[in-house]
mmCIF file of C-alpha atoms in Angstrom:
data_model
loop_
_atom_site.group_PDB
_atom_site.id
_atom_site.type_symbol
_atom_site.label_atom_id
_atom_site.label_comp_id
_atom_site.label_asym_id
_atom_site.label_seq_id
_atom_site.Cartn_x
_atom_site.Cartn_y
_atom_site.Cartn_z
ATOM 1 C CA MET A 1 36.774 -37.535 76.457
ATOM 2 C CA PRO A 2 37.154 -33.506 76.437
ATOM 3 C CA PRO A 3 40.809 -32.366 76.605
ATOM 4 C CA ALA A 4 42.340 -31.263 80.204
ATOM 5 C CA SER A 5 42.455 -27.484 79.003
ATOM 6 C CA VAL A 6 38.849 -27.621 78.223
ATOM 7 C CA ILE A 7 37.872 -29.318 81.336
ATOM 8 C CA THR A 8 39.801 -26.956 83.691
ATOM 9 C CA ARG A 9 38.371 -23.574 81.550
ATOM 10 C CA LEU A 10 34.965 -24.962 82.255
ATOM 11 C CA GLU A 11 35.512 -25.818 85.777
ATOM 12 C CA GLY A 12 36.471 -22.218 86.466
ATOM 13 C CA LEU A 13 33.334 -21.176 85.493
ATOM 14 C CA GLY A 14 31.446 -23.868 87.779
ATOM 15 C CA ILE A 15 30.499 -25.909 84.675
ATOM 16 C CA ARG A 16 31.582 -29.714 85.320
ATOM 17 C CA VAL A 17 32.189 -31.639 82.405
ATOM 18 C CA GLY A 18 32.330 -35.339 82.253
ATOM 19 C CA GLY A 19 34.176 -37.993 80.009
ATOM 20 C CA SER A 20 31.548 -37.297 77.262
ATOM 21 C CA PRO A 21 32.060 -36.561 74.085
ATOM 22 C CA VAL A 22 28.944 -34.178 74.331
ATOM 23 C CA ILE A 23 30.123 -31.062 75.827
ATOM 24 C CA ASP A 24 27.012 -28.769 77.011
ATOM 25 C CA VAL A 25 28.968 -25.209 77.795
ATOM 26 C CA THR A 26 25.013 -24.195 79.443
ATOM 27 C CA MET A 27 24.673 -20.135 79.021
ATOM 28 C CA ALA A 28 27.770 -19.660 81.106
ATOM 29 C CA GLY A 29 29.625 -20.951 78.395
ATOM 30 C CA ALA A 30 28.029 -19.186 75.655
ATOM 31 C CA ARG A 31 29.884 -15.672 76.067
ATOM 32 C CA PRO A 32 32.139 -15.175 72.811
ATOM 33 C CA ASP A 33 35.304 -14.914 75.406
ATOM 34 C CA VAL A 34 34.382 -18.778 76.900
ATOM 35 C CA TYR A 35 33.092 -20.499 73.477
ATOM 36 C CA GLY A 36 35.608 -19.524 71.053
ATOM 37 C CA PRO A 37 38.745 -20.508 73.434
ATOM 38 C CA VAL A 38 37.145 -23.854 74.404
ATOM 39 C CA LEU A 39 36.074 -24.414 70.568
ATOM 40 C CA ALA A 40 39.926 -23.586 69.988
ATOM 41 C CA ASP A 41 40.968 -26.634 72.285
ATOM 42 C CA LEU A 42 38.529 -28.700 70.689
ATOM 43 C CA LEU A 43 39.865 -28.077 67.141
ATOM 44 C CA THR A 44 43.540 -28.320 68.192
ATOM 45 C CA ASP A 45 43.218 -31.409 70.286
ATOM 46 C CA THR A 46 44.447 -34.817 68.650
ATOM 47 C CA GLY A 47 41.691 -36.808 70.659
ATOM 48 C CA ASN A 48 39.117 -36.266 68.265
ATOM 49 C CA ASP A 49 38.442 -36.440 64.364
ATOM 50 C CA VAL A 50 35.928 -33.322 63.855
ATOM 51 C CA VAL A 51 33.959 -30.717 65.834
ATOM 52 C CA ILE A 52 29.950 -30.254 65.654
ATOM 53 C CA CYS A 53 28.924 -27.149 67.307
ATOM 54 C CA VAL A 54 25.116 -27.294 68.224
ATOM 55 C CA VAL A 55 23.761 -23.717 68.807
ATOM 56 C CA GLY A 56 20.177 -23.252 70.298
ATOM 57 C CA SER A 57 17.942 -20.636 70.503
ATOM 58 C CA SER A 58 20.615 -17.914 69.922
ATOM 59 C CA ALA A 59 21.134 -18.745 66.507
ATOM 60 C CA GLN A 60 17.500 -17.459 66.040
ATOM 61 C CA PHE A 61 18.010 -14.412 68.274
ATOM 62 C CA ARG A 62 21.212 -13.179 68.234
ATOM 63 C CA PRO A 63 23.080 -14.711 65.361
ATOM 64 C CA ASP A 64 26.128 -11.838 65.491
ATOM 65 C CA VAL A 65 26.569 -13.390 69.019
ATOM 66 C CA ALA A 66 25.914 -17.015 68.293
ATOM 67 C CA VAL A 67 28.228 -17.973 65.541
ATOM 68 C CA GLN A 68 30.731 -14.899 65.327
ATOM 69 C CA PRO A 69 32.938 -17.203 67.559
ATOM 70 C CA ILE A 70 32.348 -20.305 65.543
ATOM 71 C CA ILE A 71 33.818 -18.301 62.219
ATOM 72 C CA GLU A 72 36.595 -16.587 64.081
ATOM 73 C CA GLN A 73 37.914 -20.497 65.054
ATOM 74 C CA GLY A 74 36.794 -21.952 61.697
ATOM 75 C CA GLY A 75 38.573 -22.326 58.637
ATOM 76 C CA GLY A 76 41.651 -25.151 60.437
ATOM 77 C CA ASP A 77 42.410 -28.535 58.938
ATOM 78 C CA LYS A 78 39.990 -30.082 61.356
ATOM 79 C CA PRO A 79 36.623 -30.770 60.273
ATOM 80 C CA LEU A 80 33.700 -28.210 61.697
ATOM 81 C CA ALA A 81 30.251 -28.614 61.498
ATOM 82 C CA VAL A 82 27.642 -26.430 62.628
ATOM 83 C CA PHE A 83 23.580 -27.542 63.479
ATOM 84 C CA CYS A 84 21.463 -24.556 64.826
ATOM 85 C CA VAL A 85 17.981 -25.157 66.575
ATOM 86 C CA PRO A 86 15.737 -24.069 65.895
ATOM 87 C CA GLU A 87 16.603 -23.415 61.880
ATOM 88 C CA ALA A 88 18.201 -20.073 61.583
ATOM 89 C CA GLY A 89 18.816 -18.451 58.501
ATOM 90 C CA ASP A 90 20.268 -15.892 59.629
ATOM 91 C CA SER A 91 23.172 -17.604 61.271
ATOM 92 C CA LEU A 92 23.253 -20.226 58.534
ATOM 93 C CA LYS A 93 23.920 -17.254 56.070
ATOM 94 C CA PRO A 94 27.237 -15.703 57.659
ATOM 95 C CA LEU A 95 28.485 -19.685 58.357
ATOM 96 C CA ALA A 96 28.087 -20.067 54.153
ATOM 97 C CA GLU A 97 29.904 -17.036 53.651
ATOM 98 C CA ALA A 98 32.640 -18.005 55.588
ATOM 99 C CA GLY A 99 32.834 -21.460 54.156
ATOM 100 C CA LEU A 100 31.207 -23.289 56.899
ATOM 101 C CA ALA A 101 29.320 -25.996 56.797
ATOM 102 C CA GLY A 102 25.885 -24.859 58.538
ATOM 103 C CA PHE A 103 22.960 -27.656 58.617
ATOM 104 C CA ARG A 104 18.805 -27.420 59.412
ATOM 105 C CA THR A 105 18.344 -30.365 60.157
ATOM 106 C CA PRO A 106 20.313 -33.106 63.012
ATOM 107 C CA GLU A 107 19.936 -35.833 60.252
ATOM 108 C CA SER A 108 21.482 -33.898 57.317
ATOM 109 C CA CYS A 109 24.294 -32.990 59.642
ATOM 110 C CA ALA A 110 24.883 -36.582 60.999
ATOM 111 C CA ASP A 111 24.751 -37.781 57.445
ATOM 112 C CA ALA A 112 27.440 -34.960 55.765
ATOM 113 C CA VAL A 113 29.671 -35.534 58.734
ATOM 114 C CA SER A 114 29.553 -39.767 58.492
ATOM 115 C CA ALA A 115 30.339 -39.466 54.713
ATOM 116 C CA TYR A 116 32.917 -36.849 55.076
ATOM 117 C CA LEU A 117 34.541 -39.257 57.590
ATOM 118 C CA ASP A 118 34.079 -42.456 55.477
ATOM 119 C CA TRP A 119 35.627 -40.887 52.424
ATOM 120 C CA THR A 120 38.127 -42.534 50.797
ATOM 121 C CA GLY A 121 40.273 -40.358 48.248
ATOM 122 C CA PRO A 122 40.548 -42.080 44.678
ATOM 123 C CA VAL A 123 43.127 -44.978 43.791
ATOM 124 C CA GLU A 124 44.421 -45.934 40.633
ATOM 125 C CA ALA A 125 42.487 -48.519 39.323
ATOM 126 C CA PRO A 126 43.468 -51.939 38.231
ATOM 127 C CA VAL A 127 43.947 -53.234 34.894
ATOM 128 C CA PRO A 128 42.846 -56.622 34.362
ATOM 129 C CA VAL A 129 42.815 -58.599 31.347
ATOM 130 C CA LEU A 130 39.974 -59.904 30.066
ATOM 131 C CA LEU A 131 40.868 -63.457 28.033
ATOM 132 C CA PRO A 132 39.872 -63.361 24.669
ATOM 133 C CA SER A 133 37.959 -66.577 25.481
ATOM 134 C CA VAL A 134 35.777 -64.787 27.563
ATOM 135 C CA LYS A 135 35.008 -62.346 24.744
ATOM 136 C CA ALA A 136 34.371 -65.031 21.990
ATOM 137 C CA LEU A 137 31.535 -67.002 24.963
ATOM 138 C CA LEU A 138 30.098 -63.497 25.235
ATOM 139 C CA LYS A 139 29.648 -63.168 21.723
ATOM 140 C CA ALA A 140 28.483 -66.189 20.848
ATOM 141 C CA GLY A 141 25.690 -66.346 23.588
ATOM 142 C CA GLY A 142 22.919 -66.145 21.097
ATOM 143 C CA GLY A 143 20.801 -63.670 22.758
ATOM 144 C CA VAL A 144 20.124 -60.944 25.261
ATOM 145 C CA ARG A 145 20.048 -63.569 28.461
ATOM 146 C CA LEU A 146 22.476 -66.007 28.550
ATOM 147 C CA ASP A 147 21.171 -69.206 29.468
ATOM 148 C CA GLU A 148 22.266 -71.021 32.867
ATOM 149 C CA ALA A 149 24.998 -73.480 31.079
ATOM 150 C CA ALA A 150 26.300 -70.583 28.682
ATOM 151 C CA SER A 151 26.560 -68.157 31.467
ATOM 152 C CA LEU A 152 28.506 -70.657 33.703
ATOM 153 C CA LYS A 153 30.992 -71.334 30.585
ATOM 154 C CA VAL A 154 31.642 -67.679 30.912
ATOM 155 C CA PHE A 155 32.398 -67.712 34.382
ATOM 156 C CA GLU A 156 35.044 -70.788 33.912
ATOM 157 C CA ALA A 157 36.421 -68.870 31.476
ATOM 158 C CA LEU A 158 36.669 -65.881 33.926
ATOM 159 C CA GLY A 159 38.648 -68.491 36.059
ATOM 160 C CA ILE A 160 36.148 -68.911 38.680
ATOM 161 C CA PRO A 161 35.634 -72.742 39.190
ATOM 162 C CA CYS A 162 31.938 -73.808 38.381
ATOM 163 C CA THR A 163 30.259 -76.883 39.638
ATOM 164 C CA PRO A 164 30.411 -79.774 36.848
ATOM 165 C CA ARG A 165 27.307 -80.238 35.208
ATOM 166 C CA HIS A 166 25.408 -82.231 32.098
ATOM 167 C CA VAL A 167 22.698 -81.099 29.987
ATOM 168 C CA LEU A 168 19.859 -83.390 29.195
ATOM 169 C CA ALA A 169 17.144 -83.323 26.657
ATOM 170 C CA ALA A 170 13.991 -84.560 26.923
ATOM 171 C CA GLY A 171 13.760 -88.579 26.957
ATOM 172 C CA ASP A 172 18.031 -88.586 27.269
ATOM 173 C CA ALA A 173 18.841 -91.365 29.474
ATOM 174 C CA PRO A 174 21.356 -90.036 32.536
ATOM 175 C CA PRO A 175 25.035 -90.293 31.615
ATOM 176 C CA PRO A 176 26.939 -93.236 33.486
ATOM 177 C CA ASP A 177 29.627 -91.348 34.816
ATOM 178 C CA LEU A 178 27.171 -88.811 37.073
ATOM 179 C CA ILE A 179 28.085 -88.599 40.679
ATOM 180 C CA TYR A 180 24.964 -88.536 43.125
ATOM 181 C CA PRO A 181 23.280 -86.962 44.882
ATOM 182 C CA VAL A 182 22.476 -84.296 42.070
ATOM 183 C CA ALA A 183 20.281 -81.419 41.441
ATOM 184 C CA ALA A 184 18.113 -81.221 38.291
ATOM 185 C CA LYS A 185 17.285 -77.992 36.787
ATOM 186 C CA VAL A 186 15.434 -76.556 34.031
ATOM 187 C CA LEU A 187 17.913 -74.794 31.064
ATOM 188 C CA SER A 188 15.916 -71.949 29.559
ATOM 189 C CA ALA A 189 16.986 -68.218 29.048
ATOM 190 C CA ASP A 190 12.883 -67.236 29.377
ATOM 191 C CA ILE A 191 12.918 -68.212 33.022
ATOM 192 C CA THR A 192 14.444 -66.073 35.538
ATOM 193 C CA HIS A 193 12.848 -68.179 38.754
ATOM 194 C CA LYS A 194 13.065 -71.898 38.086
ATOM 195 C CA THR A 195 12.166 -72.781 41.187
ATOM 196 C CA GLU A 196 8.483 -70.976 41.360
ATOM 197 C CA ALA A 197 7.795 -72.637 37.893
ATOM 198 C CA GLY A 198 8.459 -76.059 39.331
ATOM 199 C CA GLY A 199 11.825 -76.293 37.738
ATOM 200 C CA VAL A 200 14.128 -77.709 40.592
ATOM 201 C CA VAL A 201 14.746 -80.905 42.253
ATOM 202 C CA LEU A 202 17.312 -81.335 44.746
ATOM 203 C CA ASP A 203 18.881 -84.311 46.140
ATOM 204 C CA ILE A 204 17.948 -86.625 43.414
ATOM 205 C CA PRO A 205 19.585 -90.334 44.401
ATOM 206 C CA ASP A 206 20.344 -92.111 41.390
ATOM 207 C CA ALA A 207 19.409 -92.161 37.424
ATOM 208 C CA ALA A 208 16.048 -93.813 37.867
ATOM 209 C CA SER A 209 14.830 -91.040 40.047
ATOM 210 C CA LEU A 210 16.491 -88.316 37.781
ATOM 211 C CA LYS A 211 14.733 -89.451 34.767
ATOM 212 C CA ASP A 212 11.644 -89.227 36.823
ATOM 213 C CA ALA A 213 12.623 -85.610 37.969
ATOM 214 C CA SER A 214 13.228 -84.314 34.190
ATOM 215 C CA ALA A 215 10.108 -85.626 32.995
ATOM 216 C CA GLU A 216 8.392 -83.999 36.014
ATOM 217 C CA ILE A 217 10.673 -80.789 35.185
ATOM 218 C CA PHE A 218 9.467 -80.888 31.812
ATOM 219 C CA LYS A 219 5.803 -80.884 32.560
ATOM 220 C CA ASN A 220 5.777 -78.281 34.956
ATOM 221 C CA VAL A 221 7.728 -76.102 33.083
ATOM 222 C CA GLU A 222 5.378 -76.295 30.131
ATOM 223 C CA LYS A 223 2.312 -75.751 31.865
ATOM 224 C CA ALA A 224 3.888 -72.509 34.087
ATOM 225 C CA GLN A 225 5.367 -71.062 31.153
ATOM 226 C CA PRO A 226 4.365 -72.690 28.051
ATOM 227 C CA LYS A 227 6.026 -70.051 25.577
ATOM 228 C CA ALA A 228 9.405 -70.568 27.203
ATOM 229 C CA ASP A 229 12.071 -71.840 25.366
ATOM 230 C CA ILE A 230 13.173 -75.235 27.385
ATOM 231 C CA ALA A 231 16.909 -76.283 25.885
ATOM 232 C CA GLY A 232 16.821 -79.172 28.486
ATOM 233 C CA VAL A 233 17.947 -79.967 31.705
ATOM 234 C CA LEU A 234 20.796 -78.956 33.826
ATOM 235 C CA VAL A 235 22.429 -81.895 35.789
ATOM 236 C CA GLN A 236 24.855 -80.886 38.673
ATOM 237 C CA GLN A 237 26.288 -82.940 41.472
ATOM 238 C CA MET A 238 24.927 -81.504 45.079
ATOM 239 C CA GLN A 239 27.650 -79.123 46.063
ATOM 240 C CA SER A 240 28.146 -78.415 50.083
ATOM 241 C CA GLY A 241 30.379 -75.670 51.973
ATOM 242 C CA LEU A 242 30.344 -73.412 54.553
ATOM 243 C CA ALA A 243 28.169 -70.280 53.168
ATOM 244 C CA GLU A 244 26.469 -69.169 49.881
ATOM 245 C CA VAL A 245 27.150 -65.814 48.551
ATOM 246 C CA LEU A 246 26.167 -63.638 45.293
ATOM 247 C CA VAL A 247 29.210 -62.308 43.627
ATOM 248 C CA GLY A 248 27.597 -59.669 40.557
ATOM 249 C CA TYR A 249 28.351 -57.287 38.200
ATOM 250 C CA ARG A 250 26.120 -54.341 36.590
ATOM 251 C CA LEU A 251 26.388 -51.635 34.792
ATOM 252 C CA ASP A 252 24.996 -49.041 36.615
ATOM 253 C CA ALA A 253 22.968 -45.961 34.631
ATOM 254 C CA VAL A 254 24.530 -43.485 36.975
ATOM 255 C CA ALA A 255 27.085 -45.552 38.625
ATOM 256 C CA GLY A 256 29.064 -47.411 35.826
ATOM 257 C CA PRO A 257 30.070 -50.460 36.088
ATOM 258 C CA VAL A 258 30.119 -51.751 39.766
ATOM 259 C CA VAL A 259 30.528 -55.075 41.418
ATOM 260 C CA VAL A 260 28.468 -56.422 44.510
ATOM 261 C CA LEU A 261 29.362 -59.064 47.087
ATOM 262 C CA GLY A 262 26.422 -59.978 49.449
ATOM 263 C CA VAL A 263 25.135 -62.912 50.971
ATOM 264 C CA GLY A 264 23.799 -65.428 48.769
ATOM 265 C CA GLY A 265 20.578 -68.285 48.180
ATOM 266 C CA VAL A 266 17.050 -67.938 47.957
ATOM 267 C CA LEU A 267 16.969 -65.051 50.797
ATOM 268 C CA THR A 268 19.134 -62.974 49.178
ATOM 269 C CA GLU A 269 16.554 -59.880 48.928
ATOM 270 C CA ILE A 270 15.865 -60.415 52.585
ATOM 271 C CA TYR A 271 18.985 -60.011 54.029
ATOM 272 C CA ASN A 272 19.893 -57.069 51.991
ATOM 273 C CA ASP A 273 23.738 -57.425 53.117
ATOM 274 C CA ALA A 274 26.143 -56.737 50.405
ATOM 275 C CA ALA A 275 29.084 -54.553 49.160
ATOM 276 C CA VAL A 276 29.136 -52.593 46.148
ATOM 277 C CA ARG A 277 32.440 -50.983 44.256
ATOM 278 C CA ALA A 278 33.223 -49.665 40.934
ATOM 279 C CA ALA A 279 34.228 -52.251 38.431
ATOM 280 C CA PRO A 280 37.284 -53.729 38.501
ATOM 281 C CA VAL A 281 38.522 -54.092 41.776
ATOM 282 C CA ASP A 282 41.653 -55.907 42.715
ATOM 283 C CA MET A 283 42.180 -58.623 45.403
ATOM 284 C CA GLU A 284 42.731 -55.898 48.461
ATOM 285 C CA THR A 285 39.140 -53.933 47.298
ATOM 286 C CA ALA A 286 37.692 -57.520 47.094
ATOM 287 C CA GLN A 287 38.879 -58.519 50.458
ATOM 288 C CA GLU A 288 37.772 -55.124 51.893
ATOM 289 C CA MET A 289 34.364 -55.804 50.565
ATOM 290 C CA ILE A 290 34.398 -59.147 52.057
ATOM 291 C CA ALA A 291 35.281 -57.806 55.749
ATOM 292 C CA GLU A 292 31.998 -55.366 55.212
ATOM 293 C CA VAL A 293 29.616 -58.279 54.653
ATOM 294 C CA ARG A 294 28.117 -58.621 57.806
ATOM 295 C CA GLY A 295 26.964 -62.215 57.243
ATOM 296 C CA LEU A 296 30.123 -63.465 56.593
ATOM 297 C CA ALA A 297 31.754 -62.908 59.200
ATOM 298 C CA THR A 298 30.959 -66.523 60.159
ATOM 299 C CA ILE A 299 33.495 -67.512 57.693
ATOM 300 C CA CYS A 300 36.064 -65.099 58.355
ATOM 301 C CA GLY A 301 37.050 -66.907 61.816
ATOM 302 C CA TYR A 302 34.317 -65.461 63.999
ATOM 303 C CA ARG A 303 34.696 -67.106 67.616
ATOM 304 C CA GLY A 304 36.503 -69.670 66.394
ATOM 305 C CA GLN A 305 34.045 -71.168 63.637
ATOM 306 C CA ALA A 306 35.551 -72.957 60.767
ATOM 307 C CA GLN A 307 37.050 -70.396 58.523
ATOM 308 C CA GLY A 308 35.953 -70.669 54.680
ATOM 309 C CA GLU A 309 38.719 -70.415 51.579
ATOM 310 C CA MET A 310 38.714 -66.283 51.404
ATOM 311 C CA THR A 311 41.471 -66.157 49.159
ATOM 312 C CA SER A 312 39.343 -67.619 46.490
ATOM 313 C CA LEU A 313 36.281 -66.015 47.431
ATOM 314 C CA ALA A 314 38.414 -62.631 46.692
ATOM 315 C CA ALA A 315 39.650 -63.971 43.469
ATOM 316 C CA ALA A 316 36.384 -64.553 42.186
ATOM 317 C CA VAL A 317 35.115 -60.950 43.414
ATOM 318 C CA VAL A 318 38.207 -59.547 41.146
ATOM 319 C CA ALA A 319 37.444 -62.145 37.974
ATOM 320 C CA VAL A 320 33.744 -60.906 38.154
ATOM 321 C CA SER A 321 34.333 -57.262 38.022
ATOM 322 C CA ALA A 322 36.347 -58.193 35.218
ATOM 323 C CA LEU A 323 33.299 -57.882 32.805
ATOM 324 C CA ALA A 324 33.770 -54.144 33.173
ATOM 325 C CA LEU A 325 36.151 -54.565 30.564
ATOM 326 C CA ALA A 326 33.605 -56.570 28.118
ATOM 327 C CA ASP A 327 31.325 -54.890 25.747
ATOM 328 C CA GLY A 328 27.983 -55.282 25.888
ATOM 329 C CA VAL A 329 27.325 -57.236 28.741
ATOM 330 C CA VAL A 330 24.734 -55.185 31.417
ATOM 331 C CA GLU A 331 24.796 -57.788 34.274
ATOM 332 C CA ALA A 332 26.011 -60.868 35.661
ATOM 333 C CA GLU A 333 25.557 -62.858 39.195
ATOM 334 C CA ILE A 334 26.490 -65.956 40.656
ATOM 335 C CA ASN A 335 24.313 -66.999 42.991
ATOM 336 C CA PRO A 336 24.835 -69.354 44.800
ATOM 337 C CA LEU A 337 28.646 -69.326 44.957
ATOM 338 C CA ILE A 338 29.366 -72.159 47.795
ATOM 339 C CA VAL A 339 32.338 -71.306 49.475
ATOM 340 C CA LYS A 340 34.276 -74.109 50.801
ATOM 341 C CA ALA A 341 36.537 -74.776 54.179
ATOM 342 C CA LYS A 342 39.962 -72.995 54.322
ATOM 343 C CA GLY A 343 42.633 -75.710 53.177
ATOM 344 C CA GLN A 344 40.885 -76.832 50.032
ATOM 345 C CA GLY A 345 43.090 -74.681 48.240
ATOM 346 C CA LYS A 346 42.151 -71.753 45.060
ATOM 347 C CA ASP A 347 41.099 -74.306 42.813
ATOM 348 C CA LYS A 348 38.272 -75.714 45.278
ATOM 349 C CA GLY A 349 38.023 -73.087 47.447
ATOM 350 C CA VAL A 350 34.682 -71.826 45.760
ATOM 351 C CA SER A 351 32.526 -73.281 43.140
ATOM 352 C CA ALA A 352 29.703 -71.355 41.026
ATOM 353 C CA VAL A 353 26.392 -73.510 41.070
ATOM 354 C CA ASP A 354 23.927 -70.931 39.543
ATOM 355 C CA GLY A 355 24.676 -68.234 36.990
ATOM 356 C CA LEU A 356 23.411 -65.474 34.414
ATOM 357 C CA VAL A 357 24.835 -62.994 32.113
ATOM 358 C CA LEU A 358 22.529 -60.143 30.645
ATOM 359 C CA MET A 359 24.071 -58.602 27.407
ATOM 360 C CA ALA A 360 23.055 -55.169 25.841
ATOM 361 C CA GLU A 361 19.932 -55.688 23.236
ATOM 362 C CA LYS A 362 21.615 -54.852 19.808
ATOM 363 C CA SER A 363 20.133 -51.723 17.901
ATOM 364 C CA GLU A 364 18.730 -52.470 14.940
#
């Protein structure tokens, strides 16, 4: 709502101002002796964070009158932006010379103001420690793209709980200690989309069914991608929880190392709901990222719904972000990371089901 001084000042000119943050001073209020004091009141008012002046046709035909009161009142501590309608170069030039932000379109003005208000100052980067075991696993990965078993070993070494797993070669009998139902997935660093290649079978109820499923996976994948190097079938106990999330790391060509948190599962690209930060991050930043992802509101206690083990999720984000300290990691991703209900404890609050690590190609 406009300050009382503005309401009183304009009422004296017969201009009624309501409670809207948009104030139309009309032609009667466009005179410098009115516009200037009104703008001064708005700039000193503690009830707003920024003032945007929208100048009409006078910006084009009377630039000396249109922007001079703005220039005289500008330059203080409060942000002041000016949008000229229509585009008026003769008004924008003196604004620029006075060090004031002038804009030619409403979109550019809105984007600039939004970016300014959302800006946060630089903070001291956290300094996590990358364990020697992580570096050793990355070095021993054996290629540019680590297969899922090798990738999950890296994430485990980072301190992220991973689903227990076994690797079966063609014709191997399932181990007797498996807890059913299980999922079976082709294990190959050459296959990005295992489901599309017929390389995934879920909810396998017993050992006999697992043996049949493994044979079917080898058959499907050899037909779909005959040149792929298949290391076996990865078998994992089926997992359930409150949500599936994606936690990723990328060495961006422009931004540098970044960590990503978003809604996970097979529909990740459709939702396009993610938070991104420069890596590495600390727990506080990871919790801020969780709060930004709209799809995770349902496991943050929204409207009395079951709350997830969010401390464990934040710890996983921090752990993945530590890959910024590793040499040669181009990309890494856990999708899905299953988030369990609150009360499971840090060691059981999340479980990584599927993982990927990409290394930079070594120069000859």
